[in-house]
Structures are given as C-alpha cells and as structure tokens.
C-alpha cells in the first residue's frame, strides 16, 4: 500500500511539474505576443504619420519630389515590416492555442482559443 501511495505521489509530482512548465511557456508566449503587438502598433503609427506626410508633400507639388520619393520608400519599408510583424503575431497566437489546447484536450479548441485571446486581452485591446 505504501509503495502504491509513493508511486501515485510521484506521478502527481511529475504531472504538476509538467503543468508548471506548460504554464511558464504560455506566460512566455503571451509576453512575446504582447511585445509583437506593441511593436506592430508602433509601426502602424509611424505608417500613419508617413501617409499624412505623403499627402502633405503631394499637396506642395513638384518642388518636393525628392522628399516625396523618400517618404514613399519609408512607407514601403514600414509596410513590409508590418506584414512581417503580423506573421510573427499569427505564429505566436498559434503557439498559444497549441499550448492551451494541450491543457483543454482535443475537444476544448474553442475554450483554448478563448483562453489564448484572454491571455493577451490587455495588449490586444487597443492595438488592433
């Protein structure tokens, strides 16, 4: 009987350690996602400023063509960076879903999606 209790306690300890490790991975993934969302938001704001600058330079006419060309290049660069950031965000979200789905089990995908979204709600709320 003692041996059985010892084995059960060992299994429970291993399960708790696994859950703690998984929870740490979810926290890390949520922090990474939050950073990625903040970075993309910063670039979106830069893009908005560049678009406004492009309109201003277009209104000024032909004397600002060199500046306009430079702004256009910055817009293209920011667009590519935002696209890359969006791909990173999708990967992070997928990672979180997989980690939370492992906890929920195969039938808990909807709950896992909800849990993943809730885990970063503060970061995502004003940044999309």
PDB file of C-alpha atoms in Angstrom:
ATOM      1  CA  UNK A   1       0.000   0.000   0.000  1.00  0.00           C
ATOM      2  CA  UNK A   2       2.827   2.394   0.877  1.00  0.00           C
ATOM      3  CA  UNK A   3       4.529   1.614  -2.404  1.00  0.00           C
ATOM      4  CA  UNK A   4       1.311   2.401  -4.299  1.00  0.00           C
ATOM      5  CA  UNK A   5       0.976   5.752  -2.486  1.00  0.00           C
ATOM      6  CA  UNK A   6       4.613   6.532  -3.227  1.00  0.00           C
ATOM      7  CA  UNK A   7       4.094   5.841  -6.937  1.00  0.00           C
ATOM      8  CA  UNK A   8       0.890   7.901  -7.013  1.00  0.00           C
ATOM      9  CA  UNK A   9       2.656  10.805  -5.315  1.00  0.00           C
ATOM     10  CA  UNK A  10       5.494  10.543  -7.837  1.00  0.00           C
ATOM     11  CA  UNK A  11       3.078  10.593 -10.769  1.00  0.00           C
ATOM     12  CA  UNK A  12       1.252  13.579  -9.284  1.00  0.00           C
ATOM     13  CA  UNK A  13       4.552  15.441  -8.778  1.00  0.00           C
ATOM     14  CA  UNK A  14       5.531  14.810 -12.413  1.00  0.00           C
ATOM     15  CA  UNK A  15       2.120  15.993 -13.617  1.00  0.00           C
ATOM     16  CA  UNK A  16       2.396  19.183 -11.530  1.00  0.00           C
ATOM     17  CA  UNK A  17       5.896  19.837 -12.887  1.00  0.00           C
ATOM     18  CA  UNK A  18       4.635  19.398 -16.457  1.00  0.00           C
ATOM     19  CA  UNK A  19       1.727  21.761 -15.838  1.00  0.00           C
ATOM     20  CA  UNK A  20       4.072  24.329 -14.283  1.00  0.00           C
ATOM     21  CA  UNK A  21       6.382  24.086 -17.296  1.00  0.00           C
ATOM     22  CA  UNK A  22       3.437  24.446 -19.696  1.00  0.00           C
ATOM     23  CA  UNK A  23       2.116  27.444 -17.739  1.00  0.00           C
ATOM     24  CA  UNK A  24       5.562  29.066 -17.953  1.00  0.00           C
ATOM     25  CA  UNK A  25       5.581  28.507 -21.728  1.00  0.00           C
ATOM     26  CA  UNK A  26       2.113  30.077 -22.036  1.00  0.00           C
ATOM     27  CA  UNK A  27       3.236  33.106 -19.987  1.00  0.00           C
ATOM     28  CA  UNK A  28       6.336  33.475 -22.146  1.00  0.00           C
ATOM     29  CA  UNK A  29       4.285  33.180 -25.347  1.00  0.00           C
ATOM     30  CA  UNK A  30       1.799  35.770 -24.049  1.00  0.00           C
ATOM     31  CA  UNK A  31       4.632  38.178 -23.215  1.00  0.00           C
ATOM     32  CA  UNK A  32       6.150  37.655 -26.679  1.00  0.00           C
ATOM     33  CA  UNK A  33       2.755  38.244 -28.295  1.00  0.00           C
ATOM     34  CA  UNK A  34       2.258  41.414 -26.263  1.00  0.00           C
ATOM     35  CA  UNK A  35       5.674  42.731 -27.383  1.00  0.00           C
ATOM     36  CA  UNK A  36       4.889  41.875 -31.011  1.00  0.00           C
ATOM     37  CA  UNK A  37       1.537  43.646 -30.832  1.00  0.00           C
ATOM     38  CA  UNK A  38       3.141  46.732 -29.306  1.00  0.00           C
ATOM     39  CA  UNK A  39       5.878  46.758 -31.948  1.00  0.00           C
ATOM     40  CA  UNK A  40       3.366  46.413 -34.775  1.00  0.00           C
ATOM     41  CA  UNK A  41       1.238  49.198 -33.278  1.00  0.00           C
ATOM     42  CA  UNK A  42       4.289  51.467 -33.129  1.00  0.00           C
ATOM     43  CA  UNK A  43       4.981  50.770 -36.809  1.00  0.00           C
ATOM     44  CA  UNK A  44       1.336  51.333 -37.752  1.00  0.00           C
ATOM     45  CA  UNK A  45       1.511  54.746 -36.073  1.00  0.00           C
ATOM     46  CA  UNK A  46       4.714  55.516 -37.997  1.00  0.00           C
ATOM     47  CA  UNK A  47       2.951  54.421 -41.188  1.00  0.00           C
ATOM     48  CA  UNK A  48       0.032  56.754 -40.472  1.00  0.00           C
ATOM     49  CA  UNK A  49       2.474  59.635 -39.976  1.00  0.00           C
ATOM     50  CA  UNK A  50       4.258  58.800 -43.245  1.00  0.00           C
ATOM     51  CA  UNK A  51       0.960  58.611 -45.141  1.00  0.00           C
ATOM     52  CA  UNK A  52      -0.004  62.031 -43.801  1.00  0.00           C
ATOM     53  CA  UNK A  53       3.418  63.371 -44.788  1.00  0.00           C
ATOM     54  CA  UNK A  54       2.993  61.945 -48.289  1.00  0.00           C
ATOM     55  CA  UNK A  55      -0.329  63.763 -48.670  1.00  0.00           C
ATOM     56  CA  UNK A  56       1.272  66.991 -47.422  1.00  0.00           C
ATOM     57  CA  UNK A  57       4.160  66.679 -49.880  1.00  0.00           C
ATOM     58  CA  UNK A  58       1.817  65.849 -52.759  1.00  0.00           C
ATOM     59  CA  UNK A  59      -0.156  68.994 -51.993  1.00  0.00           C
ATOM     60  CA  UNK A  60       3.039  71.069 -52.156  1.00  0.00           C
ATOM     61  CA  UNK A  61       3.654  69.976 -55.713  1.00  0.00           C
ATOM     62  CA  UNK A  62       6.695  69.302 -57.910  1.00  0.00           C
ATOM     63  CA  UNK A  63       9.310  71.081 -55.755  1.00  0.00           C
ATOM     64  CA  UNK A  64       9.165  68.272 -53.162  1.00  0.00           C
ATOM     65  CA  UNK A  65       9.617  65.237 -55.439  1.00  0.00           C
ATOM     66  CA  UNK A  66      12.846  64.065 -53.780  1.00  0.00           C
ATOM     67  CA  UNK A  67      11.289  64.230 -50.310  1.00  0.00           C
ATOM     68  CA  UNK A  68       8.184  62.502 -51.650  1.00  0.00           C
ATOM     69  CA  UNK A  69      10.314  59.696 -53.089  1.00  0.00           C
ATOM     70  CA  UNK A  70      11.996  59.227 -49.699  1.00  0.00           C
ATOM     71  CA  UNK A  71       8.633  59.100 -47.911  1.00  0.00           C
ATOM     72  CA  UNK A  72       7.350  56.543 -50.439  1.00  0.00           C
ATOM     73  CA  UNK A  73      10.377  54.329 -49.723  1.00  0.00           C
ATOM     74  CA  UNK A  74       9.779  54.609 -45.971  1.00  0.00           C
ATOM     75  CA  UNK A  75       6.133  53.660 -46.496  1.00  0.00           C
ATOM     76  CA  UNK A  76       7.154  50.561 -48.479  1.00  0.00           C
ATOM     77  CA  UNK A  77       9.647  49.571 -45.804  1.00  0.00           C
ATOM     78  CA  UNK A  78       7.113  50.044 -42.986  1.00  0.00           C
ATOM     79  CA  UNK A  79       4.528  48.074 -44.948  1.00  0.00           C
ATOM     80  CA  UNK A  80       6.924  45.131 -45.237  1.00  0.00           C
ATOM     81  CA  UNK A  81       7.801  45.359 -41.534  1.00  0.00           C
ATOM     82  CA  UNK A  82       4.127  45.446 -40.536  1.00  0.00           C
ATOM     83  CA  UNK A  83       3.448  42.405 -42.724  1.00  0.00           C
ATOM     84  CA  UNK A  84       6.333  40.544 -41.078  1.00  0.00           C
ATOM     85  CA  UNK A  85       5.126  41.560 -37.603  1.00  0.00           C
ATOM     86  CA  UNK A  86       1.641  40.299 -38.477  1.00  0.00           C
ATOM     87  CA  UNK A  87       3.087  36.919 -39.468  1.00  0.00           C
ATOM     88  CA  UNK A  88       5.009  36.738 -36.172  1.00  0.00           C
ATOM     89  CA  UNK A  89       1.822  37.587 -34.287  1.00  0.00           C
ATOM     90  CA  UNK A  90      -0.071  34.793 -36.054  1.00  0.00           C
ATOM     91  CA  UNK A  91       2.709  32.326 -35.164  1.00  0.00           C
ATOM     92  CA  UNK A  92       2.607  33.420 -31.533  1.00  0.00           C
ATOM     93  CA  UNK A  93      -1.169  33.079 -31.430  1.00  0.00           C
ATOM     94  CA  UNK A  94      -0.908  29.588 -32.941  1.00  0.00           C
ATOM     95  CA  UNK A  95       1.702  28.660 -30.342  1.00  0.00           C
ATOM     96  CA  UNK A  96      -0.565  29.856 -27.531  1.00  0.00           C
ATOM     97  CA  UNK A  97      -3.510  27.955 -28.983  1.00  0.00           C
ATOM     98  CA  UNK A  98      -1.468  24.758 -29.156  1.00  0.00           C
ATOM     99  CA  UNK A  99      -0.237  25.156 -25.596  1.00  0.00           C
ATOM    100  CA  UNK A 100      -3.704  25.857 -24.231  1.00  0.00           C
ATOM    101  CA  UNK A 101      -5.254  23.122 -26.382  1.00  0.00           C
ATOM    102  CA  UNK A 102      -2.917  20.602 -24.742  1.00  0.00           C
ATOM    103  CA  UNK A 103      -4.435  21.611 -21.398  1.00  0.00           C
ATOM    104  CA  UNK A 104      -8.015  21.638 -22.692  1.00  0.00           C
ATOM    105  CA  UNK A 105      -7.741  18.422 -24.663  1.00  0.00           C
ATOM    106  CA  UNK A 106      -8.829  17.865 -28.264  1.00  0.00           C
ATOM    107  CA  UNK A 107     -12.465  18.816 -27.622  1.00  0.00           C
ATOM    108  CA  UNK A 108     -11.579  22.128 -25.992  1.00  0.00           C
ATOM    109  CA  UNK A 109     -10.343  24.043 -29.025  1.00  0.00           C
ATOM    110  CA  UNK A 110     -12.973  26.775 -28.654  1.00  0.00           C
ATOM    111  CA  UNK A 111     -12.096  27.136 -24.990  1.00  0.00           C
ATOM    112  CA  UNK A 112      -8.414  27.192 -25.879  1.00  0.00           C
ATOM    113  CA  UNK A 113      -8.957  29.976 -28.390  1.00  0.00           C
ATOM    114  CA  UNK A 114     -10.838  31.908 -25.769  1.00  0.00           C
ATOM    115  CA  UNK A 115      -8.108  31.314 -23.189  1.00  0.00           C
ATOM    116  CA  UNK A 116      -5.396  32.425 -25.610  1.00  0.00           C
ATOM    117  CA  UNK A 117      -7.287  35.571 -26.523  1.00  0.00           C
ATOM    118  CA  UNK A 118      -7.956  36.296 -22.865  1.00  0.00           C
ATOM    119  CA  UNK A 119      -4.311  35.866 -22.009  1.00  0.00           C
ATOM    120  CA  UNK A 120      -3.349  38.890 -24.077  1.00  0.00           C
ATOM    121  CA  UNK A 121      -6.540  40.900 -23.877  1.00  0.00           C
ATOM    122  CA  UNK A 122      -4.819  43.888 -22.327  1.00  0.00           C
ATOM    123  CA  UNK A 123      -2.263  44.071 -25.103  1.00  0.00           C
ATOM    124  CA  UNK A 124      -4.621  43.351 -27.943  1.00  0.00           C
ATOM    125  CA  UNK A 125      -7.487  45.584 -26.869  1.00  0.00           C
ATOM    126  CA  UNK A 126      -6.180  48.888 -28.113  1.00  0.00           C
ATOM    127  CA  UNK A 127      -3.630  47.718 -30.631  1.00  0.00           C
ATOM    128  CA  UNK A 128      -5.556  46.149 -33.490  1.00  0.00           C
TER     129      UNK A 128
END
